[in-house]
């Protein structure tokens, strides 16, 4: 969500593709410095899979919910930047053609297309089936008067037969015989280029040399290009070109200071020339892998609008490289891409920035080619490419009048057309709503595959209770759609889980069955029977809107292809608590409102004011609403799922939640702190009950400046065992729990002084107390200390209270905290106990008070 102060500017922004001709901010000295240097790019990644226009395609190397993210034209995907043409399928011929035209316009001589050997046999490349992308690229390259070569990613096939050099020889022979004669195949000195890297692959030079001889004996001369250490492989005579070192190591990751001696090109190039090789290093424009935390923990290299690349290329040119290798064309995972795109490299504003950088260095002007045809790109991107409005508006802001308010204000924004309507759907078309209340029934018609765990009462980070939810156990939960034929071919699925601030990246997914199996490239001939809606958040501010602090995280995804809903849905959520799983189908007119108030003259931003239904206001617990907007072009935008809990149900100062009495075999007293009326008031007030949820419905006492007691049902003779759970709400406060005689004058007890936060490690001092008074205990009676030691448990820990245990056995008092003995004391003066006292001090939380012989 963005604030309304930015909405007017967004609404006035042009919906057509903006082309900046100003060029990058590079120096005039660098113009044309690569004019006479052959310039290539590695790698052209053809692994991207996006199910459009063909819905049967699998997602590959990307993750999209097929819903809008911040802007109507931007689909939600977890990568750095955003391709100019939107997420795409790399096998789309019109995308391939457009990419080649961009490469040509930038001034590249050729590009290395990344290929992956089959892991099972190692002879073919996985990009050959089910669509032969190699042949498709070569044919289009020929039509565009461009040539490409290929990079065998053998180094990334760790431990497979593909790395056997005899198998690699067979693979290269087959590949060259099949493709190298095509006009679109790049050659150097008349020889087809075959490129691969060796980093991470412990192959011996002798094995490579034998492999080269074998290939050339059957497939003819080859221009072998290797990305690897020249000191390791430079002596191999067949290698013609080498790439060694990379510029992103030449800047300190912490201080960002230049460190040009790292992988020093002067040394590398001198070694290469000594061995008679054409030599260069690899030049990244930038390197930001933070979209994938498991890959990189930070930005390795900032692009600085092309100035980083300019600096490192100028430095490398001092040592006379024979050619230039840039990296890479479209690596949106590492953020090291030259391909045109939106909002990368510091929001430069020019989607063609790095194509212009290449052209500048090559000494030419970059003229952008036309974008791919309208039908080749997803409708959401149409407005950005100038093809008209193909994306519906976004629900930009949702406000409740206050946390118990009976109305919502929903702001809807479009960037191309007037906003005309809003659909409002409570809970969904087919859904499961967790039972609200200890004896509640689930809502909706989505049928659980088995009996689900009992729903538990929740509270948010501000102690409001947002309702009830059920735990998602290991292995997930299954649900059956009762009438699958009633769900349209395209639908949205949403899940609401309790937000846990300690697990902000809580994993959530829903698995469904593809109506038709999806054919995979790897393994060759493989099929994908299921599709997983990944609803897990990722590190981006927009993934943590303020709304989650009401206690719920909601996430929505749209199915990319037809699903077989006659088969169960499986929800996996890593122990999260589920409030709702829901399916939203087609728009229904009876759920549509049109009374939006325009924010701007064009009506591209409107606020719809909704009164909450009676069944929501009058039904305690959690409620959820689907919202989606419509524009004047007839487009419905991506739906959102919003939590509207009814807090009226949970009055935290009442006795609304009553527990069963504790049943502790042999106990004289077992009090679960749910019935304050059983305690007699001496000073102050009786304890207040507080609803509390840890793993079950329960209540606890909150006791302020009060002293209360309760007579034991029967007296204790000799020894005893007293256990209770406790926590403080403030420092420098004192809690006492004591067992005394019938007059309340003599006995033993536990004292817990929370003291200052800088004392006792923040755990307070726990004491064994002795009472021998002339009068019954009063609030200011603190007894005699028989021991005084740090408790070892954080004094202010409302979620996990300290468990105290005081025993008297054979004249020895033993005090344990959380099962650990912290103090002992000898005293045999008293052996009869009739009462238990609680003394609070602004204030403490007590639970599960048990006294046994």
PDB file of N, CA, C and O in Angstrom, residues 479-522:
ATOM      1  N   UNK A 479      -8.517 -30.550   2.370  1.00  0.00           N
ATOM      2  CA  UNK A 479      -9.888 -30.064   2.270  1.00  0.00           C
ATOM      3  C   UNK A 479     -10.464 -30.508   0.932  1.00  0.00           C
ATOM      4  O   UNK A 479      -9.761 -30.545  -0.085  1.00  0.00           O
ATOM      5  N   UNK A 480     -11.758 -30.800   0.928  1.00  0.00           N
ATOM      6  CA  UNK A 480     -12.457 -31.230  -0.277  1.00  0.00           C
ATOM      7  C   UNK A 480     -13.476 -30.173  -0.677  1.00  0.00           C
ATOM      8  O   UNK A 480     -14.245 -29.683   0.165  1.00  0.00           O
ATOM      9  N   UNK A 481     -13.480 -29.817  -1.969  1.00  0.00           N
ATOM     10  CA  UNK A 481     -14.470 -28.886  -2.508  1.00  0.00           C
ATOM     11  C   UNK A 481     -15.761 -29.671  -2.751  1.00  0.00           C
ATOM     12  O   UNK A 481     -15.754 -30.639  -3.521  1.00  0.00           O
ATOM     13  N   UNK A 482     -16.876 -29.293  -2.113  1.00  0.00           N
ATOM     14  CA  UNK A 482     -18.083 -30.132  -2.200  1.00  0.00           C
ATOM     15  C   UNK A 482     -18.684 -30.219  -3.601  1.00  0.00           C
ATOM     16  O   UNK A 482     -19.168 -31.267  -4.003  1.00  0.00           O
ATOM     17  N   UNK A 483     -18.671 -29.131  -4.364  1.00  0.00           N
ATOM     18  CA  UNK A 483     -19.208 -29.122  -5.723  1.00  0.00           C
ATOM     19  C   UNK A 483     -18.163 -28.514  -6.652  1.00  0.00           C
ATOM     20  O   UNK A 483     -18.247 -27.346  -7.032  1.00  0.00           O
ATOM     21  N   UNK A 484     -17.152 -29.288  -7.029  1.00  0.00           N
ATOM     22  CA  UNK A 484     -16.044 -28.718  -7.813  1.00  0.00           C
ATOM     23  C   UNK A 484     -16.483 -28.103  -9.133  1.00  0.00           C
ATOM     24  O   UNK A 484     -15.854 -27.156  -9.610  1.00  0.00           O
ATOM     25  N   UNK A 485     -17.543 -28.615  -9.721  1.00  0.00           N
ATOM     26  CA  UNK A 485     -17.998 -28.076 -11.004  1.00  0.00           C
ATOM     27  C   UNK A 485     -18.515 -26.648 -10.870  1.00  0.00           C
ATOM     28  O   UNK A 485     -18.599 -25.913 -11.867  1.00  0.00           O
ATOM     29  N   UNK A 486     -18.861 -26.233  -9.646  1.00  0.00           N
ATOM     30  CA  UNK A 486     -19.384 -24.879  -9.451  1.00  0.00           C
ATOM     31  C   UNK A 486     -18.280 -23.824  -9.422  1.00  0.00           C
ATOM     32  O   UNK A 486     -18.570 -22.634  -9.497  1.00  0.00           O
ATOM     33  N   UNK A 487     -17.028 -24.265  -9.290  1.00  0.00           N
ATOM     34  CA  UNK A 487     -15.906 -23.326  -9.254  1.00  0.00           C
ATOM     35  C   UNK A 487     -15.449 -23.056 -10.684  1.00  0.00           C
ATOM     36  O   UNK A 487     -15.197 -23.991 -11.441  1.00  0.00           O
ATOM     37  N   UNK A 488     -15.358 -21.795 -11.101  1.00  0.00           N
ATOM     38  CA  UNK A 488     -14.949 -21.492 -12.482  1.00  0.00           C
ATOM     39  C   UNK A 488     -13.517 -21.923 -12.764  1.00  0.00           C
ATOM     40  O   UNK A 488     -12.744 -22.225 -11.848  1.00  0.00           O
ATOM     41  N   UNK A 489     -13.155 -21.919 -14.046  1.00  0.00           N
ATOM     42  CA  UNK A 489     -11.822 -22.380 -14.443  1.00  0.00           C
ATOM     43  C   UNK A 489     -10.723 -21.516 -13.856  1.00  0.00           C
ATOM     44  O   UNK A 489      -9.656 -21.990 -13.498  1.00  0.00           O
ATOM     45  N   UNK A 490     -10.969 -20.222 -13.747  1.00  0.00           N
ATOM     46  CA  UNK A 490     -10.017 -19.321 -13.108  1.00  0.00           C
ATOM     47  C   UNK A 490     -10.609 -18.842 -11.797  1.00  0.00           C
ATOM     48  O   UNK A 490     -11.725 -18.340 -11.757  1.00  0.00           O
ATOM     49  N   UNK A 491      -9.874 -18.995 -10.732  1.00  0.00           N
ATOM     50  CA  UNK A 491     -10.361 -18.625  -9.414  1.00  0.00           C
ATOM     51  C   UNK A 491      -9.193 -18.112  -8.580  1.00  0.00           C
ATOM     52  O   UNK A 491      -8.025 -18.231  -8.962  1.00  0.00           O
ATOM     53  N   UNK A 492      -9.518 -17.540  -7.433  1.00  0.00           N
ATOM     54  CA  UNK A 492      -8.494 -17.106  -6.482  1.00  0.00           C
ATOM     55  C   UNK A 492      -8.610 -17.955  -5.232  1.00  0.00           C
ATOM     56  O   UNK A 492      -9.704 -18.368  -4.839  1.00  0.00           O
ATOM     57  N   UNK A 493      -7.486 -18.224  -4.622  1.00  0.00           N
ATOM     58  CA  UNK A 493      -7.471 -18.960  -3.363  1.00  0.00           C
ATOM     59  C   UNK A 493      -6.773 -18.096  -2.327  1.00  0.00           C
ATOM     60  O   UNK A 493      -5.765 -17.437  -2.613  1.00  0.00           O
ATOM     61  N   UNK A 494      -7.355 -18.035  -1.127  1.00  0.00           N
ATOM     62  CA  UNK A 494      -6.791 -17.206  -0.076  1.00  0.00           C
ATOM     63  C   UNK A 494      -6.687 -17.964   1.222  1.00  0.00           C
ATOM     64  O   UNK A 494      -7.487 -18.863   1.505  1.00  0.00           O
ATOM     65  N   UNK A 495      -5.712 -17.602   2.018  1.00  0.00           N
ATOM     66  CA  UNK A 495      -5.490 -18.234   3.317  1.00  0.00           C
ATOM     67  C   UNK A 495      -5.227 -17.137   4.341  1.00  0.00           C
ATOM     68  O   UNK A 495      -4.480 -16.187   4.076  1.00  0.00           O
ATOM     69  N   UNK A 496      -5.860 -17.275   5.508  1.00  0.00           N
ATOM     70  CA  UNK A 496      -5.606 -16.365   6.623  1.00  0.00           C
ATOM     71  C   UNK A 496      -5.023 -17.176   7.768  1.00  0.00           C
ATOM     72  O   UNK A 496      -5.622 -18.159   8.213  1.00  0.00           O
ATOM     73  N   UNK A 497      -3.841 -16.791   8.213  1.00  0.00           N
ATOM     74  CA  UNK A 497      -3.195 -17.451   9.353  1.00  0.00           C
ATOM     75  C   UNK A 497      -2.873 -16.416  10.413  1.00  0.00           C
ATOM     76  O   UNK A 497      -2.697 -15.230  10.115  1.00  0.00           O
ATOM     77  N   UNK A 498      -2.808 -16.857  11.646  1.00  0.00           N
ATOM     78  CA  UNK A 498      -2.456 -15.958  12.737  1.00  0.00           C
ATOM     79  C   UNK A 498      -1.033 -15.452  12.523  1.00  0.00           C
ATOM     80  O   UNK A 498      -0.113 -16.230  12.280  1.00  0.00           O
ATOM     81  N   UNK A 499      -0.858 -14.149  12.614  1.00  0.00           N
ATOM     82  CA  UNK A 499       0.458 -13.555  12.398  1.00  0.00           C
ATOM     83  C   UNK A 499       1.318 -13.735  13.644  1.00  0.00           C
ATOM     84  O   UNK A 499       0.915 -13.370  14.743  1.00  0.00           O
ATOM     85  N   UNK A 500       2.486 -14.307  13.441  1.00  0.00           N
ATOM     86  CA  UNK A 500       3.442 -14.514  14.522  1.00  0.00           C
ATOM     87  C   UNK A 500       4.648 -13.617  14.269  1.00  0.00           C
ATOM     88  O   UNK A 500       5.427 -13.874  13.338  1.00  0.00           O
ATOM     89  N   UNK A 501       4.837 -12.541  15.063  1.00  0.00           N
ATOM     90  CA  UNK A 501       5.976 -11.643  14.816  1.00  0.00           C
ATOM     91  C   UNK A 501       7.320 -12.332  14.900  1.00  0.00           C
ATOM     92  O   UNK A 501       8.300 -11.846  14.335  1.00  0.00           O
ATOM     93  N   UNK A 502       7.371 -13.475  15.615  1.00  0.00           N
ATOM     94  CA  UNK A 502       8.645 -14.189  15.720  1.00  0.00           C
ATOM     95  C   UNK A 502       8.902 -15.057  14.489  1.00  0.00           C
ATOM     96  O   UNK A 502      10.001 -15.579  14.322  1.00  0.00           O
ATOM     97  N   UNK A 503       7.887 -15.238  13.643  1.00  0.00           N
ATOM     98  CA  UNK A 503       8.044 -15.996  12.401  1.00  0.00           C
ATOM     99  C   UNK A 503       7.427 -15.207  11.252  1.00  0.00           C
ATOM    100  O   UNK A 503       6.447 -15.629  10.647  1.00  0.00           O
ATOM    101  N   UNK A 504       7.989 -14.048  10.935  1.00  0.00           N
ATOM    102  CA  UNK A 504       7.368 -13.213   9.902  1.00  0.00           C
ATOM    103  C   UNK A 504       7.388 -13.848   8.519  1.00  0.00           C
ATOM    104  O   UNK A 504       6.576 -13.494   7.673  1.00  0.00           O
ATOM    105  N   UNK A 505       8.323 -14.798   8.287  1.00  0.00           N
ATOM    106  CA  UNK A 505       8.388 -15.472   6.989  1.00  0.00           C
ATOM    107  C   UNK A 505       7.725 -16.849   7.049  1.00  0.00           C
ATOM    108  O   UNK A 505       8.138 -17.777   6.358  1.00  0.00           O
ATOM    109  N   UNK A 506       6.701 -16.965   7.881  1.00  0.00           N
ATOM    110  CA  UNK A 506       6.008 -18.247   8.062  1.00  0.00           C
ATOM    111  C   UNK A 506       5.644 -18.859   6.711  1.00  0.00           C
ATOM    112  O   UNK A 506       5.024 -18.236   5.869  1.00  0.00           O
ATOM    113  N   UNK A 507       6.043 -20.109   6.508  1.00  0.00           N
ATOM    114  CA  UNK A 507       5.774 -20.798   5.247  1.00  0.00           C
ATOM    115  C   UNK A 507       4.296 -21.181   5.170  1.00  0.00           C
ATOM    116  O   UNK A 507       3.752 -21.791   6.091  1.00  0.00           O
ATOM    117  N   UNK A 508       3.650 -20.820   4.057  1.00  0.00           N
ATOM    118  CA  UNK A 508       2.246 -21.158   3.813  1.00  0.00           C
ATOM    119  C   UNK A 508       2.093 -21.524   2.349  1.00  0.00           C
ATOM    120  O   UNK A 508       2.553 -20.788   1.464  1.00  0.00           O
ATOM    121  N   UNK A 509       1.459 -22.651   2.064  1.00  0.00           N
ATOM    122  CA  UNK A 509       1.224 -23.041   0.678  1.00  0.00           C
ATOM    123  C   UNK A 509      -0.018 -23.909   0.600  1.00  0.00           C
ATOM    124  O   UNK A 509      -0.430 -24.520   1.583  1.00  0.00           O
ATOM    125  N   UNK A 510      -0.609 -23.945  -0.596  1.00  0.00           N
ATOM    126  CA  UNK A 510      -1.753 -24.819  -0.871  1.00  0.00           C
ATOM    127  C   UNK A 510      -1.431 -25.599  -2.141  1.00  0.00           C
ATOM    128  O   UNK A 510      -1.053 -25.004  -3.162  1.00  0.00           O
ATOM    129  N   UNK A 511      -1.556 -26.903  -2.078  1.00  0.00           N
ATOM    130  CA  UNK A 511      -1.264 -27.752  -3.229  1.00  0.00           C
ATOM    131  C   UNK A 511      -2.575 -28.267  -3.826  1.00  0.00           C
ATOM    132  O   UNK A 511      -3.448 -28.766  -3.124  1.00  0.00           O
ATOM    133  N   UNK A 512      -2.681 -28.129  -5.157  1.00  0.00           N
ATOM    134  CA  UNK A 512      -3.851 -28.615  -5.893  1.00  0.00           C
ATOM    135  C   UNK A 512      -3.372 -29.483  -7.044  1.00  0.00           C
ATOM    136  O   UNK A 512      -2.190 -29.480  -7.414  1.00  0.00           O
ATOM    137  N   UNK A 513      -4.285 -30.222  -7.649  1.00  0.00           N
ATOM    138  CA  UNK A 513      -3.952 -31.142  -8.741  1.00  0.00           C
ATOM    139  C   UNK A 513      -4.223 -30.480 -10.086  1.00  0.00           C
ATOM    140  O   UNK A 513      -5.304 -29.916 -10.308  1.00  0.00           O
ATOM    141  N   UNK A 514      -3.218 -30.501 -10.973  1.00  0.00           N
ATOM    142  CA  UNK A 514      -3.429 -29.992 -12.332  1.00  0.00           C
ATOM    143  C   UNK A 514      -4.468 -30.848 -13.047  1.00  0.00           C
ATOM    144  O   UNK A 514      -4.447 -32.080 -12.944  1.00  0.00           O
ATOM    145  N   UNK A 515      -5.356 -30.192 -13.773  1.00  0.00           N
ATOM    146  CA  UNK A 515      -6.344 -30.968 -14.529  1.00  0.00           C
ATOM    147  C   UNK A 515      -5.649 -31.820 -15.580  1.00  0.00           C
ATOM    148  O   UNK A 515      -5.996 -32.983 -15.796  1.00  0.00           O
ATOM    149  N   UNK A 516      -4.639 -31.249 -16.224  1.00  0.00           N
ATOM    150  CA  UNK A 516      -3.802 -31.983 -17.170  1.00  0.00           C
ATOM    151  C   UNK A 516      -2.364 -31.900 -16.678  1.00  0.00           C
ATOM    152  O   UNK A 516      -1.899 -30.819 -16.318  1.00  0.00           O
ATOM    153  N   UNK A 517      -1.640 -33.022 -16.633  1.00  0.00           N
ATOM    154  CA  UNK A 517      -0.242 -32.963 -16.181  1.00  0.00           C
ATOM    155  C   UNK A 517       0.582 -31.999 -17.023  1.00  0.00           C
ATOM    156  O   UNK A 517       0.365 -31.865 -18.230  1.00  0.00           O
ATOM    157  N   UNK A 518       1.504 -31.325 -16.394  1.00  0.00           N
ATOM    158  CA  UNK A 518       2.368 -30.360 -17.064  1.00  0.00           C
ATOM    159  C   UNK A 518       3.667 -31.056 -17.449  1.00  0.00           C
ATOM    160  O   UNK A 518       4.290 -31.727 -16.620  1.00  0.00           O
ATOM    161  N   UNK A 519       4.091 -30.892 -18.698  1.00  0.00           N
ATOM    162  CA  UNK A 519       5.333 -31.503 -19.164  1.00  0.00           C
ATOM    163  C   UNK A 519       6.526 -30.683 -18.694  1.00  0.00           C
ATOM    164  O   UNK A 519       6.540 -29.457 -18.809  1.00  0.00           O
ATOM    165  N   UNK A 520       7.539 -31.356 -18.180  1.00  0.00           N
ATOM    166  CA  UNK A 520       8.724 -30.700 -17.644  1.00  0.00           C
ATOM    167  C   UNK A 520       9.922 -30.872 -18.570  1.00  0.00           C
ATOM    168  O   UNK A 520      10.000 -31.851 -19.321  1.00  0.00           O
ATOM    169  N   UNK A 521      10.863 -29.956 -18.479  1.00  0.00           N
ATOM    170  CA  UNK A 521      12.125 -30.110 -19.198  1.00  0.00           C
ATOM    171  C   UNK A 521      13.076 -31.019 -18.424  1.00  0.00           C
ATOM    172  O   UNK A 521      13.914 -31.698 -19.011  1.00  0.00           O
ATOM    173  N   UNK A 522      12.946 -30.970 -17.108  1.00  0.00           N
ATOM    174  CA  UNK A 522      13.833 -31.779 -16.281  1.00  0.00           C
ATOM    175  C   UNK A 522      13.050 -32.387 -15.132  1.00  0.00           C
ATOM    176  O   UNK A 522      12.332 -31.658 -14.427  1.00  0.00           O
TER     177      UNK A 522
END
